[in-house]
Amino acid sequence: MTDIAFPAARPRNSFFRRNRLVIMPLLFIAPAFGMFSLFVIYPIAQSIALSFIEWQGIGPKKWIGFQNYIMLFNDPVFWKSLVNNIYWLVLFLLAPVIGLFVALYLNQKVFGIRLIKSLFFFPFVVSQVVVGLVFTWFYDPAFGLIATILKPLGLQLPSILASEDWATFGVITAGLWPQTAYCMILYLTGLNSVNPEMVEAARLDGAKGWNLLVKIVLPQLRAATFIAIVVTVIGALRSFDLVAIMTEGGPYNSSNVLAFYMYDNAIFRYRVGYAAAIATILFLIMDIYIVWFLMRLLKNEKGTR
Amino acid sequence: MFPRPIQEASASRQLLYKIGLPISLVIWLLPMIAIIATAGRSLSDINYGNYWGIPSEWAFVDNFSAVFNSSPILWYLVNSVIITVPAIIGTLFLSTLAGAGLALYKFKGHFVIFAIFIAGNFVPYQILMIPVRHLTVNLGIYDTYWAVILFQMAFQTGFCTFFMRNFIAELPFELVESARSEGVSEWKILIHIIVPLVRPALAALAVLEFTFVWNDFFWPLILIQSDEIRPITLGLTTLKGQYISSFNLLAAGSLIAALPPVMMFFAMQRHFIAGLTLGASKG
């Protein structure tokens, strides 16, 4: 009866039923993928396209091919920013190292250790704006904390953030604080799953301290190390907030980084195409790590459902 | 256990460790302690140059009420809530759907879509900046809450989909299979079987995303112009100009900005760490 009453419904319904294992995942994924495409993927393509254009943000656009890139490679500020990004990258890798040692230091069972561990993690939860403000103020040559401590010792602190030589390092130090906390928590979690029998067996064989760490424990922490390095590198390349809060790239661009230089060009100098070219370079550098991450993921995916 | 439990060490080393812990904690948290102490420092201390010494009196109440009375910080806080809450709900909704779509079905292009979500999550913000700004202008939402909400929702969906997909893939698949063989629709499987099981994952993501979106500085900077709708991170930079010589007030403002994510962290610590470290066990 129902078949006759609703002749059109059945074939449509059965097509859907037969193919639901193909259609449903697409329906599930579509909203997220749509939003992601609109706000993330399409803009990437647009930015790359913009990097070949001369444009002030409004008014006519002019196709100029690789002109922006040629200008970029002749721009000392670009090179300075790139070098600073490399400083960030290299020095930021201290975060996984220090994070590991802090984690080893805290990986004990004594009274109150849980609270201490979470307090150590605290910096990561605080906004970088706040971190930037606090450190700016530590560094102040007249009434900063560091100057105050050094004064009785007869030492005078150079004005860190106003010094062309020191500004970048001052900002990086501020960034290392929350980043180390992040790596520490990754390692603390990793240490939880280190196989105690292997450690004991190695101890019986006479392995101690450093040897035990390098040969037995670190290999078991590989997943934590991998993710710590990835997030640290990405964090270093993304460095924007602290530079914007602490120095705005100054003095004389000495603490500029690609991310901030790009923003500066797009918003304050109306060189939108040029800014897009800087962003594209930054994107290309970051792609190395993205591909690395994906390759590793693909390797791990094989063999799962 | 590595390193060797301290209880097995000599008594003097144990003592050293127990004394060392609080000392190292204080050094590590010095920036936070400084900000808290300064938020309670009186204006006269600041005027006399007593920035780091023992405060002559505590002025927490005065300072905090001064910040609330002399600046729109209350509105900055409200704005942060208005942006953060819908962004998180939207993200969780989108990523639960997408995570289930990726975890429960096998289809061509599965890994490509998954990879796009993950890769997008690592992209430098700057490459999105100009087009996203123009997109919001074209959608007519530039300089409104919606600009930041929709962008955060879309962007954070990358990471959350990765997380949800991994979480759902670990669930016992037999549940889904037997429901399917009973003729339960895929939609109902999602709502009645998957969603109740992923609640811990949703909690973890909600806490983590709260701190990410709350603490974000870049996107409000790019997408919001009006002072009235600024979130607290952006508002703090305004306060920095306003309180240029009153560090005690700026410190109080910073504390107010940091408080919600910190409280969230302490209340939901387990979830927070679960969210952060999922990637570590999966990488």
Coordinates of N, CA, C and O in Angstrom, one line a residue, chain B residues 205-280:
Chain B
L205 N 38.3 19.5 25.0 CA 38.5 20.5 24.0 C 37.9 21.8 24.4 O 38.5 22.9 24.1
A206 N 36.8 21.8 25.1 CA 36.1 23.0 25.5 C 37.1 23.8 26.4 O 37.2 25.0 26.2
V207 N 37.8 23.2 27.4 CA 38.7 23.9 28.3 C 39.8 24.4 27.5 O 40.2 25.6 27.6
L208 N 40.4 23.6 26.6 CA 41.6 24.0 25.9 C 41.2 25.2 24.9 O 42.0 26.2 24.9
E209 N 40.1 25.0 24.2 CA 39.7 26.1 23.3 C 39.4 27.3 24.0 O 39.6 28.4 23.5
F210 N 38.9 27.2 25.2 CA 38.6 28.4 26.0 C 39.9 29.3 26.1 O 39.9 30.5 25.9
T211 N 40.9 28.6 26.5 CA 42.2 29.4 26.7 C 42.7 29.9 25.4 O 43.2 31.0 25.3
F212 N 42.6 29.1 24.3 CA 43.1 29.5 23.0 C 42.4 30.8 22.6 O 43.0 31.8 22.2
V213 N 41.0 30.7 22.6 CA 40.3 31.8 22.0 C 40.3 33.0 22.9 O 40.4 34.1 22.5
W214 N 40.2 32.8 24.2 CA 40.2 33.9 25.2 C 41.6 34.6 25.1 O 41.6 35.9 25.1
N215 N 42.7 33.9 25.0 CA 44.0 34.6 25.0 C 44.4 35.1 23.6 O 45.4 35.7 23.5
D216 N 43.6 34.8 22.6 CA 44.1 35.2 21.3 C 44.1 36.8 21.2 O 43.2 37.4 21.6
F217 N 45.2 37.2 20.5 CA 45.3 38.7 20.4 C 45.3 39.1 18.9 O 44.7 40.1 18.6
F218 N 45.8 38.2 18.1 CA 45.9 38.6 16.7 C 44.6 38.8 15.9 O 44.5 39.9 15.3
W219 N 43.7 37.9 16.0 CA 42.5 38.1 15.2 C 41.6 39.2 15.6 O 41.1 39.9 14.7
P220 N 41.4 39.5 16.9 CA 40.7 40.7 17.2 C 41.4 41.9 16.7 O 40.8 42.9 16.3
L221 N 42.7 41.9 16.8 CA 43.5 43.0 16.3 C 43.2 43.3 14.8 O 43.1 44.4 14.4
I222 N 43.1 42.2 14.1 CA 42.9 42.3 12.6 C 41.4 42.6 12.3 O 41.1 43.4 11.4
L223 N 40.5 42.0 13.0 CA 39.1 42.0 12.6 C 38.2 43.0 13.4 O 37.0 43.2 13.0
I224 N 38.7 43.6 14.4 CA 37.9 44.5 15.2 C 38.5 45.9 15.3 O 39.8 46.0 15.5
Q225 N 37.7 46.9 15.1 CA 38.2 48.3 15.2 C 37.6 49.0 16.4 O 38.3 49.8 17.1
S226 N 36.3 48.9 16.6 CA 35.7 49.7 17.6 C 36.1 49.3 19.0 O 36.2 48.1 19.3
D227 N 36.2 50.3 19.8 CA 36.6 50.0 21.2 C 35.5 49.2 22.0 O 35.8 48.4 22.8
E228 N 34.3 49.5 21.6 CA 33.2 48.9 22.3 C 33.1 47.4 22.3 O 32.5 46.7 23.1
I229 N 33.7 46.8 21.2 CA 33.6 45.3 21.1 C 34.9 44.6 21.3 O 35.0 43.4 21.0
R230 N 35.9 45.3 21.8 CA 37.2 44.7 21.9 C 37.2 43.7 23.1 O 36.7 43.9 24.1
P231 N 37.8 42.5 22.8 CA 38.0 41.6 23.9 C 39.1 42.0 24.8 O 39.9 43.0 24.5
I232 N 39.3 41.3 25.9 CA 40.2 41.8 27.0 C 41.7 41.8 26.5 O 42.4 42.7 26.9
T233 N 42.1 40.9 25.7 CA 43.5 40.9 25.2 C 43.8 42.2 24.5 O 44.9 42.8 24.7
L234 N 42.9 42.6 23.7 CA 43.1 43.9 22.9 C 42.9 45.1 23.9 O 43.6 46.1 23.8
G235 N 41.9 44.9 24.8 CA 41.6 46.0 25.7 C 42.9 46.3 26.6 O 43.1 47.4 26.9
L236 N 43.6 45.3 26.9 CA 44.8 45.5 27.8 C 45.8 46.4 27.1 O 46.4 47.2 27.8
T237 N 45.9 46.3 25.8 CA 46.9 47.2 25.1 C 46.4 48.6 25.2 O 47.2 49.6 25.2
T238 N 45.0 48.8 25.2 CA 44.5 50.1 25.4 C 44.8 50.6 26.8 O 45.2 51.8 27.0
L239 N 44.6 49.7 27.8 CA 44.9 50.1 29.2 C 46.4 50.5 29.3 O 46.7 51.3 30.1
K240 N 47.2 49.8 28.6 CA 48.7 50.0 28.7 C 49.0 51.5 28.3 O 49.8 52.1 29.0
G241 N 48.2 52.0 27.4 CA 48.4 53.4 27.0 C 47.8 54.3 28.1 O 48.4 55.4 28.5
Q242 N 46.7 53.9 28.6 CA 45.9 54.7 29.6 C 46.7 54.8 30.9 O 46.8 55.8 31.6
Y243 N 47.3 53.7 31.4 CA 47.9 53.6 32.7 C 49.4 53.6 32.6 O 50.1 52.9 33.2
I244 N 49.9 54.5 31.7 CA 51.3 54.4 31.3 C 52.2 54.6 32.5 O 53.3 54.0 32.5
S245 N 51.8 55.3 33.6 CA 52.7 55.4 34.7 C 52.1 54.7 36.0 O 52.7 54.8 37.0
S246 N 50.9 54.1 35.8 CA 50.4 53.4 37.0 C 50.5 51.9 36.8 O 49.5 51.3 36.5
F247 N 51.7 51.4 37.1 CA 51.9 50.0 36.9 C 51.0 49.1 37.7 O 50.6 48.0 37.4
N248 N 50.6 49.7 38.9 CA 49.8 48.9 39.8 C 48.4 48.6 39.1 O 47.9 47.5 39.2
L249 N 47.9 49.6 38.5 CA 46.6 49.5 37.8 C 46.7 48.5 36.6 O 45.9 47.7 36.3
L250 N 47.8 48.7 35.8 CA 48.0 47.9 34.7 C 48.2 46.4 35.1 O 47.6 45.5 34.5
A251 N 48.9 46.2 36.2 CA 49.1 44.9 36.8 C 47.7 44.3 37.2 O 47.4 43.1 36.9
A252 N 46.9 45.1 37.8 CA 45.6 44.6 38.2 C 44.8 44.2 37.0 O 44.1 43.2 37.0
G253 N 44.8 45.1 36.0 CA 44.1 44.7 34.7 C 44.6 43.4 34.1 O 43.8 42.6 33.6
S254 N 45.9 43.2 34.1 CA 46.5 42.0 33.6 C 46.0 40.8 34.3 O 45.7 39.7 33.7
L255 N 45.9 40.9 35.6 CA 45.5 39.8 36.5 C 44.0 39.5 36.1 O 43.6 38.3 36.0
I256 N 43.2 40.5 36.0 CA 41.8 40.3 35.6 C 41.7 39.5 34.3 O 40.9 38.6 34.2
A257 N 42.5 39.9 33.4 CA 42.5 39.3 32.1 C 42.9 37.8 32.1 O 42.4 36.9 31.4
A258 N 43.9 37.5 33.0 CA 44.5 36.2 33.1 C 43.6 35.3 34.0 O 43.7 34.0 33.8
L259 N 42.8 35.8 34.8 CA 42.0 35.0 35.8 C 41.1 34.0 35.2 O 41.2 32.8 35.6
P260 N 40.2 34.3 34.2 CA 39.3 33.3 33.7 C 40.0 32.0 33.1 O 39.7 30.9 33.6
P261 N 41.0 32.2 32.3 CA 41.7 30.9 31.8 C 42.4 30.2 32.9 O 42.4 29.0 32.9
V262 N 43.0 30.9 33.9 CA 43.7 30.3 35.0 C 42.7 29.5 35.9 O 42.9 28.3 36.2
M263 N 41.6 30.1 36.1 CA 40.5 29.4 36.9 C 40.1 28.2 36.2 O 39.9 27.1 36.8
M264 N 39.8 28.3 34.9 CA 39.4 27.2 34.1 C 40.4 26.1 34.1 O 40.1 24.9 34.3
F265 N 41.7 26.5 34.1 CA 42.8 25.5 34.1 C 42.8 24.7 35.4 O 42.8 23.5 35.4
F266 N 42.7 25.5 36.6 CA 42.7 24.7 37.8 C 41.5 23.9 38.1 O 41.5 22.8 38.6
A267 N 40.3 24.4 37.6 CA 39.1 23.6 37.8 C 39.1 22.4 36.9 O 38.6 21.3 37.4
M268 N 39.6 22.5 35.7 CA 39.4 21.4 34.8 C 40.8 20.8 34.3 O 40.9 20.4 33.2
Q269 N 41.8 20.9 35.2 CA 43.1 20.5 34.9 C 43.3 19.2 34.1 O 44.0 19.2 33.1
R270 N 42.6 18.2 34.6 CA 42.8 16.9 33.9 C 42.4 17.0 32.5 O 43.0 16.4 31.6
H271 N 41.2 17.6 32.2 CA 40.7 17.8 30.9 C 41.7 18.6 30.0 O 42.0 18.2 28.9
F272 N 42.2 19.6 30.6 CA 43.1 20.5 29.9 C 44.3 19.8 29.4 O 44.7 19.8 28.2
I273 N 44.9 19.0 30.3 CA 46.1 18.3 30.0 C 45.8 17.2 29.0 O 46.6 17.0 28.0
A274 N 44.6 16.5 29.1 CA 44.2 15.5 28.2 C 44.2 16.1 26.8 O 44.7 15.5 25.8
G275 N 43.6 17.3 26.7 CA 43.5 18.0 25.4 C 44.9 18.3 24.8 O 45.1 18.1 23.6
L276 N 45.8 18.8 25.6 CA 47.1 19.2 25.1 C 47.9 18.0 24.7 O 48.7 18.1 23.7
T277 N 47.8 16.9 25.4 CA 48.7 15.8 25.2 C 48.2 14.7 24.3 O 48.9 13.8 24.0
L278 N 47.0 14.8 23.8 CA 46.5 13.8 22.9 C 47.5 13.7 21.7 O 47.8 12.6 21.3
G279 N 47.9 14.8 21.2 CA 48.8 14.8 20.1 C 50.1 14.1 20.4 O 50.6 13.5 19.5
A280 N 50.5 14.2 21.6 CA 51.8 13.6 22.0 C 51.7 12.0 21.9 O 52.7 11.4 21.5

